[in-house]
Amino acid sequence: MTMLWGAVGVLGVALLGLGVLALCDRRARRHEWARLAAHQPAEPARFSKAMLHGLPEPAQRYFRFVIRPGTPLWPVVELAMRGQFGLGTRATPRYQAMQARQILAAPHGFVWAMRTRSGLPLSGSDSGRWTRFRLFGLLPVARLGGNADHALSAYGRQAAEAVFWSPAAVLPGPGVAWEDVDANTARVTLTRGTLSQAVDVSVDAEGCPVRVSFQRWSDANSQRVYRRQPFGGCLSDFREVDGYRLPFRVEAGNGFGTHDYFPFFIAEITEVRFPGAREQVWRDG
């Protein structure tokens, strides 16, 4: 009996420790979210086609499509989404229905808070500083970050997603440079401190960005070794929100453009909000 009560005590202490860790993680997520939201300017400049002078023609086409003249340039955006998240491989995707909320404030960071809606009860968050996910809201299954590999990989994600959902953040300026690739593709390079990521944006005749691709720093390979490898996705279902035309459907994953492509991230946007923009919110339905 003494041994039984001892085991119960150890289990109780372990569960208490996991609960405290989960609370600390949620607090860190809230603080990071607030830090990123604070990067929204109080009085943003407004978009003008004069800002596009000297840019490659496909980049000019892109900006003319995604931002209407006179639109306030809000670089910070909050999103809600639903969709599928693949926990497996291309051969066995193991897609789980998911819902998530995200703040994107390139080049300063992002937070993506997700929970599955079917299958394994997985929840947690991804950011420029960490990747933390749990089963049943308690048992850690992934706890990464705090090193150069994670920082560079996460920076690649936020650079690409800025092209998707925060075009004001990729206008030419300090830390943002554009160059030609071909008649319908331009490359934007975002640099912040020691972090740098080039992203290729392919547009149609009207300037709608239909494909985004880049060489992401990742260990999603059979050797589990960090290296640059193809990543990207396709954008569709563009809708106008407060002067921006944004994709409301995104499919993205590793191996983009190769026979190994696995779109593990399939998302449909359900809400868009620019913090500070008179609290205007776009909701689906």
PDB file of C-alpha atoms in Angstrom:
ATOM      1  CA  MET A   1       0.000   0.000   0.000  1.00  0.00           C
ATOM      2  CA  THR A   2       2.854   2.366   0.825  1.00  0.00           C
ATOM      3  CA  MET A   3       4.354   1.765  -2.602  1.00  0.00           C
ATOM      4  CA  LEU A   4       0.977   2.429  -4.250  1.00  0.00           C
ATOM      5  CA  TRP A   5       0.552   5.729  -2.465  1.00  0.00           C
ATOM      6  CA  GLY A   6       4.123   6.600  -3.328  1.00  0.00           C
ATOM      7  CA  ALA A   7       3.448   5.961  -7.012  1.00  0.00           C
ATOM      8  CA  VAL A   8       0.272   8.050  -6.836  1.00  0.00           C
ATOM      9  CA  GLY A   9       2.242  10.849  -5.241  1.00  0.00           C
ATOM     10  CA  VAL A  10       4.920  10.770  -7.915  1.00  0.00           C
ATOM     11  CA  LEU A  11       2.258  10.780 -10.628  1.00  0.00           C
ATOM     12  CA  GLY A  12       0.507  13.710  -8.986  1.00  0.00           C
ATOM     13  CA  VAL A  13       3.717  15.725  -8.778  1.00  0.00           C
ATOM     14  CA  ALA A  14       4.490  14.936 -12.436  1.00  0.00           C
ATOM     15  CA  LEU A  15       1.016  16.040 -13.579  1.00  0.00           C
ATOM     16  CA  LEU A  16       1.274  19.202 -11.493  1.00  0.00           C
ATOM     17  CA  GLY A  17       4.630  19.971 -13.102  1.00  0.00           C
ATOM     18  CA  LEU A  18       3.211  19.435 -16.593  1.00  0.00           C
ATOM     19  CA  GLY A  19       0.273  21.677 -15.745  1.00  0.00           C
ATOM     20  CA  VAL A  20       2.532  24.468 -14.510  1.00  0.00           C
ATOM     21  CA  LEU A  21       4.688  24.152 -17.639  1.00  0.00           C
ATOM     22  CA  ALA A  22       1.588  24.403 -19.837  1.00  0.00           C
ATOM     23  CA  LEU A  23       0.458  27.538 -17.980  1.00  0.00           C
ATOM     24  CA  CYS A  24       3.895  29.120 -18.389  1.00  0.00           C
ATOM     25  CA  ASP A  25       3.838  28.360 -22.100  1.00  0.00           C
ATOM     26  CA  ARG A  26       0.419  29.959 -22.538  1.00  0.00           C
ATOM     27  CA  ARG A  27       1.618  33.038 -20.674  1.00  0.00           C
ATOM     28  CA  ALA A  28       4.677  33.254 -22.946  1.00  0.00           C
ATOM     29  CA  ARG A  29       2.406  32.980 -25.969  1.00  0.00           C
ATOM     30  CA  ARG A  30       0.220  35.844 -24.755  1.00  0.00           C
ATOM     31  CA  HIS A  31       3.255  38.039 -24.067  1.00  0.00           C
ATOM     32  CA  GLU A  32       4.742  37.330 -27.491  1.00  0.00           C
ATOM     33  CA  TRP A  33       1.402  38.059 -29.164  1.00  0.00           C
ATOM     34  CA  ALA A  34       1.206  41.411 -27.384  1.00  0.00           C
ATOM     35  CA  ARG A  35       4.814  42.225 -28.279  1.00  0.00           C
ATOM     36  CA  LEU A  36       4.131  41.626 -31.954  1.00  0.00           C
ATOM     37  CA  ALA A  37       0.845  43.558 -31.968  1.00  0.00           C
ATOM     38  CA  ALA A  38       2.726  46.566 -30.581  1.00  0.00           C
ATOM     39  CA  HIS A  39       4.654  46.816 -33.864  1.00  0.00           C
ATOM     40  CA  GLN A  40       1.528  48.095 -35.614  1.00  0.00           C
ATOM     41  CA  PRO A  41       2.016  51.804 -36.417  1.00  0.00           C
ATOM     42  CA  ALA A  42      -0.494  54.233 -34.934  1.00  0.00           C
ATOM     43  CA  GLU A  43      -0.529  56.418 -38.062  1.00  0.00           C
ATOM     44  CA  PRO A  44       0.514  54.289 -41.047  1.00  0.00           C
ATOM     45  CA  ALA A  45       1.468  55.676 -44.419  1.00  0.00           C
ATOM     46  CA  ARG A  46      -0.932  55.035 -47.279  1.00  0.00           C
ATOM     47  CA  PHE A  47      -0.148  53.020 -50.362  1.00  0.00           C
ATOM     48  CA  SER A  48       0.814  54.872 -53.508  1.00  0.00           C
ATOM     49  CA  LYS A  49       1.955  53.465 -56.832  1.00  0.00           C
ATOM     50  CA  ALA A  50       4.931  55.856 -56.552  1.00  0.00           C
ATOM     51  CA  MET A  51       6.260  53.445 -53.905  1.00  0.00           C
ATOM     52  CA  LEU A  52       6.794  50.881 -56.657  1.00  0.00           C
ATOM     53  CA  HIS A  53       9.266  52.945 -58.654  1.00  0.00           C
ATOM     54  CA  GLY A  54      12.284  50.870 -59.668  1.00  0.00           C
ATOM     55  CA  LEU A  55      10.797  47.511 -58.678  1.00  0.00           C
ATOM     56  CA  PRO A  56      10.849  44.548 -61.083  1.00  0.00           C
ATOM     57  CA  GLU A  57       7.738  44.508 -63.250  1.00  0.00           C
ATOM     58  CA  PRO A  58       6.278  41.304 -61.695  1.00  0.00           C
ATOM     59  CA  ALA A  59       6.705  42.868 -58.235  1.00  0.00           C
ATOM     60  CA  GLN A  60       4.909  46.014 -59.365  1.00  0.00           C
ATOM     61  CA  ARG A  61       2.121  43.848 -60.769  1.00  0.00           C
ATOM     62  CA  TYR A  62       1.895  41.995 -57.447  1.00  0.00           C
ATOM     63  CA  PHE A  63       1.552  45.151 -55.351  1.00  0.00           C
ATOM     64  CA  ARG A  64      -0.963  46.748 -57.729  1.00  0.00           C
ATOM     65  CA  PHE A  65      -3.102  43.630 -57.337  1.00  0.00           C
ATOM     66  CA  VAL A  66      -2.863  43.122 -53.565  1.00  0.00           C
ATOM     67  CA  ILE A  67      -3.082  46.730 -52.282  1.00  0.00           C
ATOM     68  CA  ARG A  68      -5.490  49.422 -53.470  1.00  0.00           C
ATOM     69  CA  PRO A  69      -4.120  52.994 -53.725  1.00  0.00           C
ATOM     70  CA  GLY A  70      -4.733  54.961 -50.543  1.00  0.00           C
ATOM     71  CA  THR A  71      -4.908  51.881 -48.311  1.00  0.00           C
ATOM     72  CA  PRO A  72      -3.292  52.319 -44.859  1.00  0.00           C
ATOM     73  CA  LEU A  73      -0.142  50.196 -44.706  1.00  0.00           C
ATOM     74  CA  TRP A  74      -0.778  47.869 -41.783  1.00  0.00           C
ATOM     75  CA  PRO A  75       2.172  45.442 -41.490  1.00  0.00           C
ATOM     76  CA  VAL A  76       0.664  43.458 -38.598  1.00  0.00           C
ATOM     77  CA  VAL A  77      -2.268  41.128 -39.265  1.00  0.00           C
ATOM     78  CA  GLU A  78      -4.238  38.688 -37.127  1.00  0.00           C
ATOM     79  CA  LEU A  79      -5.896  35.669 -38.734  1.00  0.00           C
ATOM     80  CA  ALA A  80      -8.231  32.835 -37.820  1.00  0.00           C
ATOM     81  CA  MET A  81      -8.259  29.712 -39.949  1.00  0.00           C
ATOM     82  CA  ARG A  82      -9.482  26.160 -40.277  1.00  0.00           C
ATOM     83  CA  GLY A  83      -8.257  23.327 -42.441  1.00  0.00           C
ATOM     84  CA  GLN A  84      -6.047  20.272 -42.320  1.00  0.00           C
ATOM     85  CA  PHE A  85      -2.618  19.634 -40.884  1.00  0.00           C
ATOM     86  CA  GLY A  86      -0.634  16.600 -41.999  1.00  0.00           C
ATOM     87  CA  LEU A  87       1.154  14.745 -39.218  1.00  0.00           C
ATOM     88  CA  GLY A  88       2.567  12.056 -41.499  1.00  0.00           C
ATOM     89  CA  THR A  89       4.344  11.815 -44.838  1.00  0.00           C
ATOM     90  CA  ARG A  90       3.468  12.237 -48.488  1.00  0.00           C
ATOM     91  CA  ALA A  91       2.664   8.514 -48.689  1.00  0.00           C
ATOM     92  CA  THR A  92       0.676   8.520 -45.447  1.00  0.00           C
ATOM     93  CA  PRO A  93      -0.404  12.131 -44.746  1.00  0.00           C
ATOM     94  CA  ARG A  94      -2.426  11.474 -41.562  1.00  0.00           C
ATOM     95  CA  TYR A  95      -4.360  14.698 -42.045  1.00  0.00           C
ATOM     96  CA  GLN A  96      -6.068  16.088 -38.956  1.00  0.00           C
ATOM     97  CA  ALA A  97      -8.796  18.723 -39.032  1.00  0.00           C
ATOM     98  CA  MET A  98      -7.486  21.829 -37.297  1.00  0.00           C
ATOM     99  CA  GLN A  99      -8.324  25.375 -36.332  1.00  0.00           C
ATOM    100  CA  ALA A 100      -5.831  28.095 -35.514  1.00  0.00           C
ATOM    101  CA  ARG A 101      -5.266  31.753 -34.765  1.00  0.00           C
ATOM    102  CA  GLN A 102      -2.190  33.648 -35.866  1.00  0.00           C
ATOM    103  CA  ILE A 103      -0.490  36.999 -35.558  1.00  0.00           C
ATOM    104  CA  LEU A 104       2.015  37.876 -38.258  1.00  0.00           C
ATOM    105  CA  ALA A 105       4.335  40.858 -37.816  1.00  0.00           C
ATOM    106  CA  ALA A 106       7.203  40.365 -40.269  1.00  0.00           C
ATOM    107  CA  PRO A 107      10.105  40.769 -39.823  1.00  0.00           C
ATOM    108  CA  HIS A 108       9.619  40.814 -36.037  1.00  0.00           C
ATOM    109  CA  GLY A 109       7.970  37.420 -35.688  1.00  0.00           C
ATOM    110  CA  PHE A 110       4.730  35.458 -35.622  1.00  0.00           C
ATOM    111  CA  VAL A 111       2.689  33.214 -33.356  1.00  0.00           C
ATOM    112  CA  TRP A 112       0.501  30.405 -34.719  1.00  0.00           C
ATOM    113  CA  ALA A 113      -1.723  28.788 -32.076  1.00  0.00           C
ATOM    114  CA  MET A 114      -3.359  25.564 -33.296  1.00  0.00           C
ATOM    115  CA  ARG A 115      -5.540  22.761 -32.032  1.00  0.00           C
ATOM    116  CA  THR A 116      -6.804  19.709 -33.888  1.00  0.00           C
ATOM    117  CA  ARG A 117     -10.540  19.143 -34.256  1.00  0.00           C
ATOM    118  CA  SER A 118     -10.392  15.410 -34.957  1.00  0.00           C
ATOM    119  CA  GLY A 119      -8.067  12.492 -34.357  1.00  0.00           C
ATOM    120  CA  LEU A 120      -5.289  13.120 -31.864  1.00  0.00           C
ATOM    121  CA  PRO A 121      -6.157  15.958 -29.428  1.00  0.00           C
ATOM    122  CA  LEU A 122      -3.085  18.026 -30.284  1.00  0.00           C
ATOM    123  CA  SER A 123      -2.655  21.685 -29.368  1.00  0.00           C
ATOM    124  CA  GLY A 124       0.129  24.213 -29.019  1.00  0.00           C
ATOM    125  CA  SER A 125       1.897  26.985 -30.847  1.00  0.00           C
ATOM    126  CA  ASP A 126       4.647  27.739 -33.328  1.00  0.00           C
ATOM    127  CA  SER A 127       6.603  30.993 -33.364  1.00  0.00           C
ATOM    128  CA  GLY A 128       9.913  32.541 -34.228  1.00  0.00           C
ATOM    129  CA  ARG A 129      11.119  31.549 -30.756  1.00  0.00           C
ATOM    130  CA  TRP A 130       9.639  28.096 -30.151  1.00  0.00           C
ATOM    131  CA  THR A 131       7.595  25.139 -31.366  1.00  0.00           C
ATOM    132  CA  ARG A 132       5.545  23.618 -28.529  1.00  0.00           C
ATOM    133  CA  PHE A 133       2.752  21.068 -28.925  1.00  0.00           C
ATOM    134  CA  ARG A 134       0.958  18.787 -26.481  1.00  0.00           C
ATOM    135  CA  LEU A 135      -1.469  15.897 -26.404  1.00  0.00           C
ATOM    136  CA  PHE A 136      -4.559  16.461 -24.249  1.00  0.00           C
ATOM    137  CA  GLY A 137      -3.239  19.956 -23.554  1.00  0.00           C
ATOM    138  CA  LEU A 138      -0.723  18.479 -21.132  1.00  0.00           C
ATOM    139  CA  LEU A 139       1.724  15.882 -22.481  1.00  0.00           C
ATOM    140  CA  PRO A 140       4.572  17.458 -24.528  1.00  0.00           C
ATOM    141  CA  VAL A 141       5.126  15.842 -27.941  1.00  0.00           C
ATOM    142  CA  ALA A 142       7.250  18.636 -29.460  1.00  0.00           C
ATOM    143  CA  ARG A 143       9.316  21.238 -27.645  1.00  0.00           C
ATOM    144  CA  LEU A 144      11.834  22.964 -29.881  1.00  0.00           C
ATOM    145  CA  GLY A 145      13.460  26.351 -30.294  1.00  0.00           C
ATOM    146  CA  GLY A 146      15.984  28.638 -28.725  1.00  0.00           C
ATOM    147  CA  ASN A 147      18.674  27.917 -31.323  1.00  0.00           C
ATOM    148  CA  ALA A 148      19.900  29.238 -34.674  1.00  0.00           C
ATOM    149  CA  ASP A 149      18.375  26.401 -36.720  1.00  0.00           C
ATOM    150  CA  HIS A 150      14.888  27.015 -35.388  1.00  0.00           C
ATOM    151  CA  ALA A 151      15.223  30.791 -35.753  1.00  0.00           C
ATOM    152  CA  LEU A 152      16.237  30.573 -39.421  1.00  0.00           C
ATOM    153  CA  SER A 153      13.563  28.002 -40.271  1.00  0.00           C
ATOM    154  CA  ALA A 154      10.860  30.097 -38.593  1.00  0.00           C
ATOM    155  CA  TYR A 155      12.119  33.245 -40.297  1.00  0.00           C
ATOM    156  CA  GLY A 156      11.577  31.541 -43.650  1.00  0.00           C
ATOM    157  CA  ARG A 157       7.983  30.825 -42.722  1.00  0.00           C
ATOM    158  CA  GLN A 158       7.211  34.377 -41.684  1.00  0.00           C
ATOM    159  CA  ALA A 159       8.866  35.833 -44.794  1.00  0.00           C
ATOM    160  CA  ALA A 160       6.733  33.667 -47.092  1.00  0.00           C
ATOM    161  CA  GLU A 161       3.543  34.268 -45.129  1.00  0.00           C
ATOM    162  CA  ALA A 162       4.120  38.012 -45.228  1.00  0.00           C
ATOM    163  CA  VAL A 163       3.833  37.727 -49.014  1.00  0.00           C
ATOM    164  CA  PHE A 164       0.526  35.838 -48.502  1.00  0.00           C
ATOM    165  CA  TRP A 165      -1.179  37.904 -45.852  1.00  0.00           C
ATOM    166  CA  SER A 166       0.841  41.027 -45.011  1.00  0.00           C
ATOM    167  CA  PRO A 167       1.917  42.702 -48.266  1.00  0.00           C
ATOM    168  CA  ALA A 168       2.526  46.015 -46.488  1.00  0.00           C
ATOM    169  CA  ALA A 169       5.446  44.320 -44.695  1.00  0.00           C
ATOM    170  CA  VAL A 170       7.217  43.461 -47.966  1.00  0.00           C
ATOM    171  CA  LEU A 171       7.115  46.877 -49.636  1.00  0.00           C
ATOM    172  CA  PRO A 172      10.645  48.080 -50.517  1.00  0.00           C
ATOM    173  CA  GLY A 173      12.483  49.607 -47.607  1.00  0.00           C
ATOM    174  CA  PRO A 174      15.116  48.801 -44.983  1.00  0.00           C
ATOM    175  CA  GLY A 175      15.610  45.049 -44.874  1.00  0.00           C
ATOM    176  CA  VAL A 176      13.447  44.398 -47.951  1.00  0.00           C
ATOM    177  CA  ALA A 177      14.942  44.044 -51.443  1.00  0.00           C
ATOM    178  CA  TRP A 178      13.317  42.905 -54.704  1.00  0.00           C
ATOM    179  CA  GLU A 179      14.891  41.499 -57.880  1.00  0.00           C
ATOM    180  CA  ASP A 180      13.817  39.962 -61.184  1.00  0.00           C
ATOM    181  CA  VAL A 181      13.592  36.205 -61.710  1.00  0.00           C
ATOM    182  CA  ASP A 182      11.597  35.923 -64.940  1.00  0.00           C
ATOM    183  CA  ALA A 183       8.685  37.583 -66.735  1.00  0.00           C
ATOM    184  CA  ASN A 184       6.167  36.491 -64.117  1.00  0.00           C
ATOM    185  CA  THR A 185       8.304  35.970 -61.018  1.00  0.00           C
ATOM    186  CA  ALA A 186      10.073  38.354 -58.651  1.00  0.00           C
ATOM    187  CA  ARG A 187      12.224  37.554 -55.644  1.00  0.00           C
ATOM    188  CA  VAL A 188      11.960  39.409 -52.352  1.00  0.00           C
ATOM    189  CA  THR A 189      14.677  39.070 -49.718  1.00  0.00           C
ATOM    190  CA  LEU A 190      13.846  39.952 -46.123  1.00  0.00           C
ATOM    191  CA  THR A 191      16.772  40.589 -43.779  1.00  0.00           C
ATOM    192  CA  ARG A 192      16.754  41.250 -40.055  1.00  0.00           C
ATOM    193  CA  GLY A 193      20.047  41.098 -38.216  1.00  0.00           C
ATOM    194  CA  THR A 194      21.739  37.804 -39.066  1.00  0.00           C
ATOM    195  CA  LEU A 195      18.546  36.304 -40.515  1.00  0.00           C
ATOM    196  CA  SER A 196      17.825  36.474 -44.233  1.00  0.00           C
ATOM    197  CA  GLN A 197      15.322  34.725 -46.498  1.00  0.00           C
ATOM    198  CA  ALA A 198      14.667  35.027 -50.232  1.00  0.00           C
ATOM    199  CA  VAL A 199      11.136  34.208 -51.450  1.00  0.00           C
ATOM    200  CA  ASP A 200      10.024  33.830 -55.073  1.00  0.00           C
ATOM    201  CA  VAL A 201       6.574  35.208 -55.917  1.00  0.00           C
ATOM    202  CA  SER A 202       4.936  34.056 -59.157  1.00  0.00           C
ATOM    203  CA  VAL A 203       2.042  36.172 -60.439  1.00  0.00           C
ATOM    204  CA  ASP A 204      -0.522  35.874 -63.219  1.00  0.00           C
ATOM    205  CA  ALA A 205      -1.254  38.487 -65.871  1.00  0.00           C
ATOM    206  CA  GLU A 206      -3.212  40.628 -63.399  1.00  0.00           C
ATOM    207  CA  GLY A 207      -0.576  40.377 -60.673  1.00  0.00           C
ATOM    208  CA  CYS A 208      -2.391  37.841 -58.512  1.00  0.00           C
ATOM    209  CA  PRO A 209       0.248  35.824 -56.595  1.00  0.00           C
ATOM    210  CA  VAL A 210      -0.520  32.204 -57.444  1.00  0.00           C
ATOM    211  CA  ARG A 211       2.659  30.497 -56.194  1.00  0.00           C
ATOM    212  CA  VAL A 212       5.181  31.300 -53.496  1.00  0.00           C
ATOM    213  CA  SER A 213       8.359  29.246 -53.164  1.00  0.00           C
ATOM    214  CA  PHE A 214      11.676  29.424 -51.360  1.00  0.00           C
ATOM    215  CA  GLN A 215      14.603  27.404 -50.074  1.00  0.00           C
ATOM    216  CA  ARG A 216      13.737  26.846 -46.436  1.00  0.00           C
ATOM    217  CA  TRP A 217      16.218  25.918 -43.724  1.00  0.00           C
ATOM    218  CA  SER A 218      14.717  22.628 -42.574  1.00  0.00           C
ATOM    219  CA  ASP A 219      15.431  19.153 -41.251  1.00  0.00           C
ATOM    220  CA  ALA A 220      12.323  17.642 -42.897  1.00  0.00           C
ATOM    221  CA  ASN A 221      14.344  14.982 -44.696  1.00  0.00           C
ATOM    222  CA  SER A 222      15.300  11.345 -44.171  1.00  0.00           C
ATOM    223  CA  GLN A 223      18.672  12.312 -42.666  1.00  0.00           C
ATOM    224  CA  ARG A 224      17.058  14.781 -40.221  1.00  0.00           C
ATOM    225  CA  VAL A 225      19.816  17.232 -41.097  1.00  0.00           C
ATOM    226  CA  TYR A 226      19.203  20.974 -41.410  1.00  0.00           C
ATOM    227  CA  ARG A 227      19.778  22.274 -44.935  1.00  0.00           C
ATOM    228  CA  ARG A 228      18.167  24.489 -47.546  1.00  0.00           C
ATOM    229  CA  GLN A 229      15.405  22.605 -49.371  1.00  0.00           C
ATOM    230  CA  PRO A 230      12.315  23.470 -51.450  1.00  0.00           C
ATOM    231  CA  PHE A 231       9.227  24.737 -49.661  1.00  0.00           C
ATOM    232  CA  GLY A 232       6.233  26.587 -50.994  1.00  0.00           C
ATOM    233  CA  GLY A 233       2.595  26.566 -51.887  1.00  0.00           C
ATOM    234  CA  CYS A 234      -0.333  27.715 -53.980  1.00  0.00           C
ATOM    235  CA  LEU A 235      -2.660  30.606 -53.164  1.00  0.00           C
ATOM    236  CA  SER A 236      -6.312  30.934 -54.187  1.00  0.00           C
ATOM    237  CA  ASP A 237      -9.746  32.337 -53.260  1.00  0.00           C
ATOM    238  CA  PHE A 238      -8.626  35.975 -53.087  1.00  0.00           C
ATOM    239  CA  ARG A 239     -10.971  38.368 -51.287  1.00  0.00           C
ATOM    240  CA  GLU A 240     -10.764  42.052 -50.466  1.00  0.00           C
ATOM    241  CA  VAL A 241     -10.293  43.118 -46.848  1.00  0.00           C
ATOM    242  CA  ASP A 242      -9.846  46.807 -45.998  1.00  0.00           C
ATOM    243  CA  GLY A 243      -8.121  47.587 -49.288  1.00  0.00           C
ATOM    244  CA  TYR A 244      -6.040  44.379 -49.450  1.00  0.00           C
ATOM    245  CA  ARG A 245      -6.695  41.376 -51.674  1.00  0.00           C
ATOM    246  CA  LEU A 246      -5.613  38.344 -49.677  1.00  0.00           C
ATOM    247  CA  PRO A 247      -5.700  34.577 -50.322  1.00  0.00           C
ATOM    248  CA  PHE A 248      -8.313  32.792 -48.257  1.00  0.00           C
ATOM    249  CA  ARG A 249      -7.027  29.350 -49.224  1.00  0.00           C
ATOM    250  CA  VAL A 250      -3.401  28.248 -48.954  1.00  0.00           C
ATOM    251  CA  GLU A 251      -1.843  24.848 -49.549  1.00  0.00           C
ATOM    252  CA  ALA A 252       1.848  24.577 -48.653  1.00  0.00           C
ATOM    253  CA  GLY A 253       4.522  22.107 -47.713  1.00  0.00           C
ATOM    254  CA  ASN A 254       7.938  20.579 -48.126  1.00  0.00           C
ATOM    255  CA  GLY A 255       9.395  19.557 -51.477  1.00  0.00           C
ATOM    256  CA  PHE A 256       7.372  22.141 -53.397  1.00  0.00           C
ATOM    257  CA  GLY A 257       7.996  21.840 -57.123  1.00  0.00           C
ATOM    258  CA  THR A 258       9.412  18.304 -56.817  1.00  0.00           C
ATOM    259  CA  HIS A 259       7.935  14.802 -56.881  1.00  0.00           C
ATOM    260  CA  ASP A 260       8.351  14.757 -53.075  1.00  0.00           C
ATOM    261  CA  TYR A 261       5.929  17.644 -52.516  1.00  0.00           C
ATOM    262  CA  PHE A 262       3.794  17.077 -49.397  1.00  0.00           C
ATOM    263  CA  PRO A 263       1.229  19.827 -48.693  1.00  0.00           C
ATOM    264  CA  PHE A 264       0.940  19.254 -44.959  1.00  0.00           C
ATOM    265  CA  PHE A 265      -0.650  22.687 -44.409  1.00  0.00           C
ATOM    266  CA  ILE A 266      -4.077  23.290 -45.989  1.00  0.00           C
ATOM    267  CA  ALA A 267      -5.846  26.333 -44.584  1.00  0.00           C
ATOM    268  CA  GLU A 268      -8.977  28.373 -45.196  1.00  0.00           C
ATOM    269  CA  ILE A 269      -9.090  31.818 -43.603  1.00  0.00           C
ATOM    270  CA  THR A 270     -12.186  32.576 -41.530  1.00  0.00           C
ATOM    271  CA  GLU A 271     -11.238  35.934 -39.995  1.00  0.00           C
ATOM    272  CA  VAL A 272      -8.847  38.790 -40.758  1.00  0.00           C
ATOM    273  CA  ARG A 273      -8.076  41.684 -38.442  1.00  0.00           C
ATOM    274  CA  PHE A 274      -5.517  44.478 -38.598  1.00  0.00           C
ATOM    275  CA  PRO A 275      -4.863  45.453 -34.949  1.00  0.00           C
ATOM    276  CA  GLY A 276      -5.407  49.152 -34.440  1.00  0.00           C
ATOM    277  CA  ALA A 277      -7.327  49.639 -37.678  1.00  0.00           C
ATOM    278  CA  ARG A 278     -10.433  50.993 -35.924  1.00  0.00           C
ATOM    279  CA  GLU A 279     -11.037  47.414 -34.773  1.00  0.00           C
ATOM    280  CA  GLN A 280     -12.403  46.437 -38.182  1.00  0.00           C
ATOM    281  CA  VAL A 281     -12.737  42.666 -38.477  1.00  0.00           C
ATOM    282  CA  TRP A 282     -13.590  40.551 -41.526  1.00  0.00           C
ATOM    283  CA  ARG A 283     -15.307  37.255 -40.757  1.00  0.00           C
ATOM    284  CA  ASP A 284     -16.353  34.468 -43.080  1.00  0.00           C
ATOM    285  CA  GLY A 285     -20.122  34.217 -43.129  1.00  0.00           C
TER     286      GLY A 285
END
